[in-house]
N, CA, C and O atoms as a GROMACS GRO file, in nm:
protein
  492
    1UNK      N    1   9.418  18.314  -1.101
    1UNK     CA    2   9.551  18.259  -1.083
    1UNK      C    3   9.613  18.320  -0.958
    1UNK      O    4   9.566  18.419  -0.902
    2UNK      N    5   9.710  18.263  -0.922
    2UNK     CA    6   9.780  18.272  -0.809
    2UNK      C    7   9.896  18.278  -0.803
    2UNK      O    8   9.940  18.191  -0.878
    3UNK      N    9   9.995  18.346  -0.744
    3UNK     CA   10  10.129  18.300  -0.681
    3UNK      C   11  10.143  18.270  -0.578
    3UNK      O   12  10.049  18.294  -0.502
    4UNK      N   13  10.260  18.208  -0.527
    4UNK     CA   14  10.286  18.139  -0.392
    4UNK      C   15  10.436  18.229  -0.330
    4UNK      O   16  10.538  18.201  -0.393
    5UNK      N   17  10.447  18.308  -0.241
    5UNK     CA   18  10.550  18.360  -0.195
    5UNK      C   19  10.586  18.317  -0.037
    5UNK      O   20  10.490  18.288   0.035
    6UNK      N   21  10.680  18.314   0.002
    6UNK     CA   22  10.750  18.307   0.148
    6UNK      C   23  10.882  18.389   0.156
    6UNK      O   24  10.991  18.387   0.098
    7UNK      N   25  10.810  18.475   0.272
    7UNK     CA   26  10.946  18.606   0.334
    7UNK      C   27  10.943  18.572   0.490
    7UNK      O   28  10.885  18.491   0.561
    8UNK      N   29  11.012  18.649   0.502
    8UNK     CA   30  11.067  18.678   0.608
    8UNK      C   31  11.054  18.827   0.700
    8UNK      O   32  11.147  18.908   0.696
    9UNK      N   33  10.931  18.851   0.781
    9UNK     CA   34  10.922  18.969   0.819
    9UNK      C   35  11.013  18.976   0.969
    9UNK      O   36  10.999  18.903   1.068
   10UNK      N   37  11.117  19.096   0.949
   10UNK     CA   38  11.208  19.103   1.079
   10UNK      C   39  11.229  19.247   1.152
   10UNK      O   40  11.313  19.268   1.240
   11UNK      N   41  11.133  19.349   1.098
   11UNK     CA   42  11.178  19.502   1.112
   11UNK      C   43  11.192  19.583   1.020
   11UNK      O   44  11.151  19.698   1.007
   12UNK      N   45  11.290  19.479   0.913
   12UNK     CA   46  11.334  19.584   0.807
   12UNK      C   47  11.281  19.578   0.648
   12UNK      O   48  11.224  19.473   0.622
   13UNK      N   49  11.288  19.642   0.574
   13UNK     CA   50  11.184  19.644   0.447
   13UNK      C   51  11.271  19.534   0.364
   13UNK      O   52  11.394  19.529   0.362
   14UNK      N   53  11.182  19.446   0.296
   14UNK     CA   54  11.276  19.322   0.237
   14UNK      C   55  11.344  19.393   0.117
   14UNK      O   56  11.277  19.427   0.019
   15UNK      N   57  11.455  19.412   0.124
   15UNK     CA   58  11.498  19.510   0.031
   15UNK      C   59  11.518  19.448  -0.131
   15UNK      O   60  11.515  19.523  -0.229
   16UNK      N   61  11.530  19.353  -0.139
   16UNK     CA   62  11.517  19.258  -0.271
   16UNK      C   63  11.330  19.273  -0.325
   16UNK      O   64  11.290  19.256  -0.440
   17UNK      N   65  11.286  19.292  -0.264
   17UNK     CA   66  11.130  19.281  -0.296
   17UNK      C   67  11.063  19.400  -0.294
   17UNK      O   68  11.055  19.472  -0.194
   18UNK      N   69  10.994  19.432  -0.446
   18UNK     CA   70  10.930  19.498  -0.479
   18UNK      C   71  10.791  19.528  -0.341
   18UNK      O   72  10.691  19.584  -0.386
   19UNK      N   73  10.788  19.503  -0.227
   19UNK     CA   74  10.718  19.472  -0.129
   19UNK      C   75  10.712  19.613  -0.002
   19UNK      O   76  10.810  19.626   0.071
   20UNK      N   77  10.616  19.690   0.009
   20UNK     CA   78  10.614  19.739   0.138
   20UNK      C   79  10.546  19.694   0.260
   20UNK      O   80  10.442  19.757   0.283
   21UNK      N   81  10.567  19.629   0.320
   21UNK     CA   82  10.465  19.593   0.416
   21UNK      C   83  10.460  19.586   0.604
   21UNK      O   84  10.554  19.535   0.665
   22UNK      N   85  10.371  19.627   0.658
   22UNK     CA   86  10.405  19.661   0.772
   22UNK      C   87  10.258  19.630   0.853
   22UNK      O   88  10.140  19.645   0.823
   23UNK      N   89  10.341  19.570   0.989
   23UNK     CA   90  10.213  19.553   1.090
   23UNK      C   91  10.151  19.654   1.142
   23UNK      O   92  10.196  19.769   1.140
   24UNK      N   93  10.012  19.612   1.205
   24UNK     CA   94   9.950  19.752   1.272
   24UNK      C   95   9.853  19.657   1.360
   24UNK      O   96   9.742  19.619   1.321
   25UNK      N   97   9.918  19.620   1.503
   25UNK     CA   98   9.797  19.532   1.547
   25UNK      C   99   9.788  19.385   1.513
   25UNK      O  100   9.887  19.315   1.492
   26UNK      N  101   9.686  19.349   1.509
   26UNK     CA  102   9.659  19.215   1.448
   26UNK      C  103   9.651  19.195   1.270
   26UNK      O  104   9.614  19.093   1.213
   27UNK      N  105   9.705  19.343   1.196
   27UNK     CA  106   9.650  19.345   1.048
   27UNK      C  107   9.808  19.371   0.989
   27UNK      O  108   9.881  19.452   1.045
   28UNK      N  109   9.853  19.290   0.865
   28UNK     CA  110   9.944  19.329   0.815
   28UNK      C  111   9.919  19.384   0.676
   28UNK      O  112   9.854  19.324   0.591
   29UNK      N  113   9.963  19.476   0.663
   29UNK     CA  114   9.888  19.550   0.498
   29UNK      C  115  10.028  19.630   0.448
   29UNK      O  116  10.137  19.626   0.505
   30UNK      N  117   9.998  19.691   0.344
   30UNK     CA  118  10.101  19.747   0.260
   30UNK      C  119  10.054  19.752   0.112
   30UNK      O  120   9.942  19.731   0.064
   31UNK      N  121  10.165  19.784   0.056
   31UNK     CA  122  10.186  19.805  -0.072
   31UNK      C  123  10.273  19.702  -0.177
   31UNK      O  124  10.385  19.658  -0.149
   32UNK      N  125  10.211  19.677  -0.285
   32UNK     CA  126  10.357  19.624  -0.434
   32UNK      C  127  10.338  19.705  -0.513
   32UNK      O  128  10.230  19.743  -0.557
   33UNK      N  129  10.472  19.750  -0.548
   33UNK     CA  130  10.436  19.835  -0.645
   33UNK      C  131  10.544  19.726  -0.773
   33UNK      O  132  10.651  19.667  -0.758
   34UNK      N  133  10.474  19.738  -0.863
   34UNK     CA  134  10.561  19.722  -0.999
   34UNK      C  135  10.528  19.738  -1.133
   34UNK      O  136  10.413  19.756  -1.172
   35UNK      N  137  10.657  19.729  -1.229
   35UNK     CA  138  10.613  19.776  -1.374
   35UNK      C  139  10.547  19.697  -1.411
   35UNK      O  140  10.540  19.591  -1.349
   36UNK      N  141  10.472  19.720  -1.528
   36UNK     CA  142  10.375  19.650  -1.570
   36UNK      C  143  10.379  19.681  -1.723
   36UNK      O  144  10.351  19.801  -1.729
   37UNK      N  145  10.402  19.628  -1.866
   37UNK     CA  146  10.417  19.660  -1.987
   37UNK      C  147  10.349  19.687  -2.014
   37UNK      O  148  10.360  19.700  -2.136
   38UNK      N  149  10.237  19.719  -1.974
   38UNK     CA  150  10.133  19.692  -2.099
   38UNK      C  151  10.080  19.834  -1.975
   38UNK      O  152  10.108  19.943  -2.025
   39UNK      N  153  10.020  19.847  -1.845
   39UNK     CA  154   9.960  19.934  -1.749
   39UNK      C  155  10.070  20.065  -1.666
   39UNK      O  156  10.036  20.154  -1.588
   40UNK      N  157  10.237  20.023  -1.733
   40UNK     CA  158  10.278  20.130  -1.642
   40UNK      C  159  10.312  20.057  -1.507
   40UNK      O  160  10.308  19.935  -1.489
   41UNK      N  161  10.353  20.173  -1.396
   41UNK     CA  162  10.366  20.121  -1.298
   41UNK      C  163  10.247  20.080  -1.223
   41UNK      O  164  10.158  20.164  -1.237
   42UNK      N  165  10.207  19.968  -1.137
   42UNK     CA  166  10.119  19.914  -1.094
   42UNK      C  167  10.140  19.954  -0.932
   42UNK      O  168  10.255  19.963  -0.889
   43UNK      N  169  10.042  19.973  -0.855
   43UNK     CA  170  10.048  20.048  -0.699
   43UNK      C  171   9.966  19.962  -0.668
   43UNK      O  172   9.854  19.982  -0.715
   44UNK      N  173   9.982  19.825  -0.574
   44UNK     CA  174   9.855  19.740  -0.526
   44UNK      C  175   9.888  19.718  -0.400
   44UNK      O  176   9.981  19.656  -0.348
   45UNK      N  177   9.787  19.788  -0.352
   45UNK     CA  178   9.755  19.753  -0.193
   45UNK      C  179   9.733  19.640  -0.131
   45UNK      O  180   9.714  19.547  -0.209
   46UNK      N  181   9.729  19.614  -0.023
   46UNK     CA  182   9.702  19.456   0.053
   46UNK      C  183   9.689  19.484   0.182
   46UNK      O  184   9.756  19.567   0.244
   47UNK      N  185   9.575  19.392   0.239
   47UNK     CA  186   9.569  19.431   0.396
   47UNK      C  187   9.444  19.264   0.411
   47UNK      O  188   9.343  19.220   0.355
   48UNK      N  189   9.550  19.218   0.537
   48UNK     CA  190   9.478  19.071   0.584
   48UNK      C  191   9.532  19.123   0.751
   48UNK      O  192   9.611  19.197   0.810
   49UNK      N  193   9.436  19.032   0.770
   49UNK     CA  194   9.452  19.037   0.971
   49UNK      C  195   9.483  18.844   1.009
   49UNK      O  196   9.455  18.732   0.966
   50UNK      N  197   9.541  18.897   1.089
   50UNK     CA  198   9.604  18.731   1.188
   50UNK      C  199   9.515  18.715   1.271
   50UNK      O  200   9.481  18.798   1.355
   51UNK      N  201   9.467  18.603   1.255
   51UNK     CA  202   9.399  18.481   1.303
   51UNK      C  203   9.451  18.366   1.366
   51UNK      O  204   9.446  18.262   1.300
   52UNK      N  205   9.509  18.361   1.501
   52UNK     CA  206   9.611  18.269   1.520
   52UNK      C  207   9.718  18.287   1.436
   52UNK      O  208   9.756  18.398   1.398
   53UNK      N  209   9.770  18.174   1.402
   53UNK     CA  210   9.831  18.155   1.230
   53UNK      C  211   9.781  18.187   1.078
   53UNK      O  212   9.848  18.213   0.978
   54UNK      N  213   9.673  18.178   1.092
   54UNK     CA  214   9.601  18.219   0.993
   54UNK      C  215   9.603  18.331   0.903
   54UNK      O  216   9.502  18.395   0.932
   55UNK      N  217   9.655  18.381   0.821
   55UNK     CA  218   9.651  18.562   0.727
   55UNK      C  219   9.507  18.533   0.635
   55UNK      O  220   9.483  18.462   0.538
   56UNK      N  221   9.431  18.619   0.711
   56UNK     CA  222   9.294  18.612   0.624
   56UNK      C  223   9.249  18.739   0.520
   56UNK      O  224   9.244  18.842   0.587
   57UNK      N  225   9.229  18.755   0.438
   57UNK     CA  226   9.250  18.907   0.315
   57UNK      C  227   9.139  18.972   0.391
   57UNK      O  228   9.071  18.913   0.475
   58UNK      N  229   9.121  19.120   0.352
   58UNK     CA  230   9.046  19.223   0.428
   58UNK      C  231   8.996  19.256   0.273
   58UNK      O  232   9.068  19.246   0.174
   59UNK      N  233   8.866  19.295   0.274
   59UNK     CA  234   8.840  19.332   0.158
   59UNK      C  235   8.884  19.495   0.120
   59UNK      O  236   8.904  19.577   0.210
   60UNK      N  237   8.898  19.532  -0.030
   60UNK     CA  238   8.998  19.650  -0.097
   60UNK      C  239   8.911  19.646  -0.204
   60UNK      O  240   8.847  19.552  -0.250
   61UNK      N  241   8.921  19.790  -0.245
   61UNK     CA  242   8.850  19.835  -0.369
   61UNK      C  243   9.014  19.786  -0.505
   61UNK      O  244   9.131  19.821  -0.516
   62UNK      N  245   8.923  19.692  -0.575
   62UNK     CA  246   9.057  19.681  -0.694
   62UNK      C  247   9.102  19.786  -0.749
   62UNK      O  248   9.069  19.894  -0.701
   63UNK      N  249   9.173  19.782  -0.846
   63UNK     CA  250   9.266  19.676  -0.817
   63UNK      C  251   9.343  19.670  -0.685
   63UNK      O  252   9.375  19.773  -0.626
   64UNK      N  253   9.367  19.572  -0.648
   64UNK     CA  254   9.444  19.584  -0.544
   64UNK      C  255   9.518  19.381  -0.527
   64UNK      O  256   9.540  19.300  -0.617
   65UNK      N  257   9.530  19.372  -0.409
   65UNK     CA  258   9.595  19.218  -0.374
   65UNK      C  259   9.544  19.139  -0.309
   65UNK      O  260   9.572  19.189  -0.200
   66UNK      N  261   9.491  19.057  -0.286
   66UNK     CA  262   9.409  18.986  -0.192
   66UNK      C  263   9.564  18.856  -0.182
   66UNK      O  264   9.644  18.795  -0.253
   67UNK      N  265   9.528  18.874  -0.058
   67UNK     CA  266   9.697  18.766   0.024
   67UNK      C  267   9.627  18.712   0.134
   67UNK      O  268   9.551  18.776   0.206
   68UNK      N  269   9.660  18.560   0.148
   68UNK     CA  270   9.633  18.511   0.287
   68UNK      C  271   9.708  18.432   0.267
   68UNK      O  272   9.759  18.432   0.155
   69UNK      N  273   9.748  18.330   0.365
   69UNK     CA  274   9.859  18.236   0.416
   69UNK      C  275   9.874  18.222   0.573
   69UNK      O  276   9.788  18.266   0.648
   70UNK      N  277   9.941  18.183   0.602
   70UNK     CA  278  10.022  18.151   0.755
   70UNK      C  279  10.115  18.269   0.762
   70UNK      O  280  10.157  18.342   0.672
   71UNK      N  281  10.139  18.268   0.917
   71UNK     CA  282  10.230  18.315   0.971
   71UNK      C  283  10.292  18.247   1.122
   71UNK      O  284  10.234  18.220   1.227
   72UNK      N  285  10.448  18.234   1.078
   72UNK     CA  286  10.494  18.163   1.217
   72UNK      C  287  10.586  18.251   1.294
   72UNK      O  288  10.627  18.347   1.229
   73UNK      N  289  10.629  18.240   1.414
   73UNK     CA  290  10.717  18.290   1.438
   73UNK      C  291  10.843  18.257   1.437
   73UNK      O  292  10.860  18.144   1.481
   74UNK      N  293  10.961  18.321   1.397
   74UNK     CA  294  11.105  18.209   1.380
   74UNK      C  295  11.190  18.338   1.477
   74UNK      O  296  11.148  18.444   1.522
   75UNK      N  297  11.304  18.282   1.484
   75UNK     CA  298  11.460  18.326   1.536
   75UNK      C  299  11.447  18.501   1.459
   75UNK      O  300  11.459  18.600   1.531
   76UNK      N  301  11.422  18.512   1.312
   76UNK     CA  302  11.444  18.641   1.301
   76UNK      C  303  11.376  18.720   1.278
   76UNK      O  304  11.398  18.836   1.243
   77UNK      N  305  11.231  18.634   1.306
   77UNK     CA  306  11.095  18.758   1.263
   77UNK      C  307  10.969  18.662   1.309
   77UNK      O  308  10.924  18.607   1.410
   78UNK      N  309  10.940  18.680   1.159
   78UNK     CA  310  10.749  18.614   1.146
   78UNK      C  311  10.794  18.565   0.981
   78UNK      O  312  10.810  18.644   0.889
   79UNK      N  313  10.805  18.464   0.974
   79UNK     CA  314  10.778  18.376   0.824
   79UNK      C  315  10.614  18.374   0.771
   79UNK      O  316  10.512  18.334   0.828
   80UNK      N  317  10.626  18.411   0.690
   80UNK     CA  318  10.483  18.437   0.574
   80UNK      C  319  10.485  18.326   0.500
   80UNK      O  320  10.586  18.296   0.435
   81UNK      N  321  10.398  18.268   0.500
   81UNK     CA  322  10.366  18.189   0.346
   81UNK      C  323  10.267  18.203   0.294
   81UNK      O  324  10.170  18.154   0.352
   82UNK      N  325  10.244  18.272   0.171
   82UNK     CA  326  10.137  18.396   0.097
   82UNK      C  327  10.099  18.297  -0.002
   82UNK      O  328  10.170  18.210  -0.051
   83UNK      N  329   9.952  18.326  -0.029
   83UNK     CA  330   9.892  18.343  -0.140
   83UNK      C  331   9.864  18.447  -0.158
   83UNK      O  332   9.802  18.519  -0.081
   84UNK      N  333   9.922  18.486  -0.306
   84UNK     CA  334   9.920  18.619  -0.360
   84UNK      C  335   9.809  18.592  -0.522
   84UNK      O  336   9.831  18.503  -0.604
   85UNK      N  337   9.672  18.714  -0.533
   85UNK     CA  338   9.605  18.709  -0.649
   85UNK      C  339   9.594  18.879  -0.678
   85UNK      O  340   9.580  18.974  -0.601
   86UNK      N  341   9.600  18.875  -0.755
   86UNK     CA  342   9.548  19.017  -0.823
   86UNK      C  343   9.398  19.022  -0.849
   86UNK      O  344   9.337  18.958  -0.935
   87UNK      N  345   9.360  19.089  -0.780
   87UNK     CA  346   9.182  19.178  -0.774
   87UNK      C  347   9.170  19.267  -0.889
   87UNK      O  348   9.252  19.358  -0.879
   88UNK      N  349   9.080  19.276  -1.021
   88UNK     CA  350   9.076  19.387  -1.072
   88UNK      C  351   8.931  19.362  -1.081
   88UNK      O  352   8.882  19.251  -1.060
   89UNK      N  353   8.843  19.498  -1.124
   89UNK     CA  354   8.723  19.517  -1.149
   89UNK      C  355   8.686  19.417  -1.249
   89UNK      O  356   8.755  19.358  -1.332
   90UNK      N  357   8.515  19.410  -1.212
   90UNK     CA  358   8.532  19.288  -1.298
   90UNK      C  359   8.489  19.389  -1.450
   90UNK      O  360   8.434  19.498  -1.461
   91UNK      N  361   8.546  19.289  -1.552
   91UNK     CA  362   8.526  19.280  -1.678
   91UNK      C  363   8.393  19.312  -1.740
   91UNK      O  364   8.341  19.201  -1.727
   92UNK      N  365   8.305  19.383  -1.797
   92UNK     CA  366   8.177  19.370  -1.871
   92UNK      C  367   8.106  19.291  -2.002
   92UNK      O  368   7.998  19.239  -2.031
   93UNK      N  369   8.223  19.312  -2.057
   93UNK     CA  370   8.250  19.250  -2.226
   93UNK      C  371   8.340  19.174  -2.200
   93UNK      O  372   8.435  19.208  -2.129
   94UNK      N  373   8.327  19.052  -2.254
   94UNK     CA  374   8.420  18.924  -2.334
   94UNK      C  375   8.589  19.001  -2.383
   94UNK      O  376   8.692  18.934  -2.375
   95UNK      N  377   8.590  19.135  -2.427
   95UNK     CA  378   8.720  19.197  -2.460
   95UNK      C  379   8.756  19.244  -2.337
   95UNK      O  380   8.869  19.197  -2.322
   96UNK      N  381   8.726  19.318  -2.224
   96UNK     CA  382   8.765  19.336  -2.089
   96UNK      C  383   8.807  19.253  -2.001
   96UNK      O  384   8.889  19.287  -1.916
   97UNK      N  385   8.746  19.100  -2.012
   97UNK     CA  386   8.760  19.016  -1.919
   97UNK      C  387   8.879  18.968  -1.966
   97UNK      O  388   8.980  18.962  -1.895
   98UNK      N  389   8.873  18.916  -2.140
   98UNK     CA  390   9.015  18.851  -2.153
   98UNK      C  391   9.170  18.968  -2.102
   98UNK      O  392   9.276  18.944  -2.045
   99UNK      N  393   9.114  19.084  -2.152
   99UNK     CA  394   9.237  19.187  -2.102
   99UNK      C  395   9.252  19.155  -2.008
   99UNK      O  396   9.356  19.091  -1.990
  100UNK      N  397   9.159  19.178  -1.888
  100UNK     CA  398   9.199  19.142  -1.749
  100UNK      C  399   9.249  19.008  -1.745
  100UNK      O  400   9.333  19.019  -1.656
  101UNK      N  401   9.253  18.884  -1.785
  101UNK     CA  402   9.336  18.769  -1.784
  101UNK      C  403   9.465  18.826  -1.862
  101UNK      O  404   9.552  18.766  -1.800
  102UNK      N  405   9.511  18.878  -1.926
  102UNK     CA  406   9.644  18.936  -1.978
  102UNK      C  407   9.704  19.006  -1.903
  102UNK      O  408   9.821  18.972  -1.890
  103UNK      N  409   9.677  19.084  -1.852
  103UNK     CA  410   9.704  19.187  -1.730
  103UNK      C  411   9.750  19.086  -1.663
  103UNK      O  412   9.872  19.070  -1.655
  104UNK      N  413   9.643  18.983  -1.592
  104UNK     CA  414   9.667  18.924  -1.461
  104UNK      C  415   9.789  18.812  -1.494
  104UNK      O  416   9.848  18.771  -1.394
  105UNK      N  417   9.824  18.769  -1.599
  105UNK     CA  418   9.939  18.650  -1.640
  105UNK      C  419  10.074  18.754  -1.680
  105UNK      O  420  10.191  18.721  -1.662
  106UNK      N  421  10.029  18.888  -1.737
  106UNK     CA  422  10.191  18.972  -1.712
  106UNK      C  423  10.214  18.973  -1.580
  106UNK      O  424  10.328  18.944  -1.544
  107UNK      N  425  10.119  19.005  -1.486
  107UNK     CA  426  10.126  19.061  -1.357
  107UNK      C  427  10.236  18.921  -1.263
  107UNK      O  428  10.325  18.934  -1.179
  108UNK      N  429  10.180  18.805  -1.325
  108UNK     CA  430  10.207  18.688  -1.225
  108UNK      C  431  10.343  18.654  -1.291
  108UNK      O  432  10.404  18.564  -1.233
  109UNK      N  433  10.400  18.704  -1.395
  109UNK     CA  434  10.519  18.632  -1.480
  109UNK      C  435  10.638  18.721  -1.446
  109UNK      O  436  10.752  18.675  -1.441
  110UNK      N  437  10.609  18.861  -1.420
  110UNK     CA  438  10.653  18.989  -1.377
  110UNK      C  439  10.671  18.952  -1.236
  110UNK      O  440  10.784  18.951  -1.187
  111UNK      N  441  10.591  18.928  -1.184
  111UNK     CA  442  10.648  18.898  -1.027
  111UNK      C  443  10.742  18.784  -0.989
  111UNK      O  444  10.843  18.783  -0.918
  112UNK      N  445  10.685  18.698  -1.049
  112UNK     CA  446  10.806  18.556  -1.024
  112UNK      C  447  10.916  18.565  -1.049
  112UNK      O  448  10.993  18.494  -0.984
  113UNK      N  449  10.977  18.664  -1.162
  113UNK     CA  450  11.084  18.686  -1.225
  113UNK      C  451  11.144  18.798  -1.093
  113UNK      O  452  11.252  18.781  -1.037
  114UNK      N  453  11.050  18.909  -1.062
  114UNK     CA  454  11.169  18.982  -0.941
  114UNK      C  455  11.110  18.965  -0.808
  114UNK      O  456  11.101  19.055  -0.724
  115UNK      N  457  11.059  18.806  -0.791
  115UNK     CA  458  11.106  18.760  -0.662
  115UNK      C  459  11.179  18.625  -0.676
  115UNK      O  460  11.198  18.550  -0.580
  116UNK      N  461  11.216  18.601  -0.794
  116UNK     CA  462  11.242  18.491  -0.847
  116UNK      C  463  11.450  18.440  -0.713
  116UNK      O  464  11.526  18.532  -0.685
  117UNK      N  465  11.474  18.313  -0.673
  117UNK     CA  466  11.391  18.242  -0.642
  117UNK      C  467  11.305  18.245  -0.535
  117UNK      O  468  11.258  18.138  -0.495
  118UNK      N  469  11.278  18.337  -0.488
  118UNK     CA  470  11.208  18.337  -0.388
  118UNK      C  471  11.043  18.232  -0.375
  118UNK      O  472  11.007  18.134  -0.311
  119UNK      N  473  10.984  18.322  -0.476
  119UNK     CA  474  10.814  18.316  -0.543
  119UNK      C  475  10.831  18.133  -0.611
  119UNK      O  476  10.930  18.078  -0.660
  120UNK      N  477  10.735  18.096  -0.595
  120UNK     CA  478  10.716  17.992  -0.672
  120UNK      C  479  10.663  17.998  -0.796
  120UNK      O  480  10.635  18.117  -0.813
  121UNK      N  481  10.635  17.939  -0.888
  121UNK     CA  482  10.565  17.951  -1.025
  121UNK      C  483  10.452  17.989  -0.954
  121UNK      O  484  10.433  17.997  -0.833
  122UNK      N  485  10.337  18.024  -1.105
  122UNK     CA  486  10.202  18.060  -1.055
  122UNK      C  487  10.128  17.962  -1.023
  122UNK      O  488  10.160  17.869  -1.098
  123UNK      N  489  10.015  17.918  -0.925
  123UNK     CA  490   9.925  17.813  -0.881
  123UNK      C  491   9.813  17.819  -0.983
  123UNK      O  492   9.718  17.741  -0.975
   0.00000   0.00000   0.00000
């Protein structure tokens, strides 16, 4: 599963959003951190490089975020339009994998709500 997000990168940290993220070059990476009911606080990394327009994901040891989308330039920054998934190890047993689908639908219901309206429902 997926979410769909669009920000606005201008300098300053989006202060409404659970979101750290910062350029370095052609690669934009960072951090989300958020609660999680069931795991505590959650620390997920992310790092994609620009391709033209293009945000292509960099591979990360899970858990972590795999994000790609566009990037344009506007009047007050660089507009993002993200696909956002959660990476976790994979599952071994039939009881791990479904956890990890529980995890991953708190994770996506939890986010929409505090980027909400920002985030779109999940894809």
């Amino acid at each position: 599963m997926k979410a769909r997000l669009r920000l606005t990168l201008n300098g300053h940290p989006p202060g409404d959003l659970p979101l750290e993220a910062h350029w370095e070059r052609d690669r934009l990476q960072g951090v989300l951190r958020q609660e999680n009911p069931v795991l505590g606080e959650l620390v997920l990394p992310f790092a994609c490089r620009l391709e033209g327009e293009r945000l292509r994901p960099l591979p990360l040891p899970p858990p972590c975020l795999r994000l790609e989308g566009r990037a344009r330039p506007v009047r007050e920054g660089l507009e993002l339009d993200l696909d956002l998934e959660l990476v976790l190890p994979p599952g071994r047993t039939w009881g791990e994998r479904a956890f990890a689908r529980i995890v991953e639908t708190l994770f996506l219901r939890h986010l929409a709500s505090a980027l909400s309206p920002r985030a779109g429902s999940p894809v």
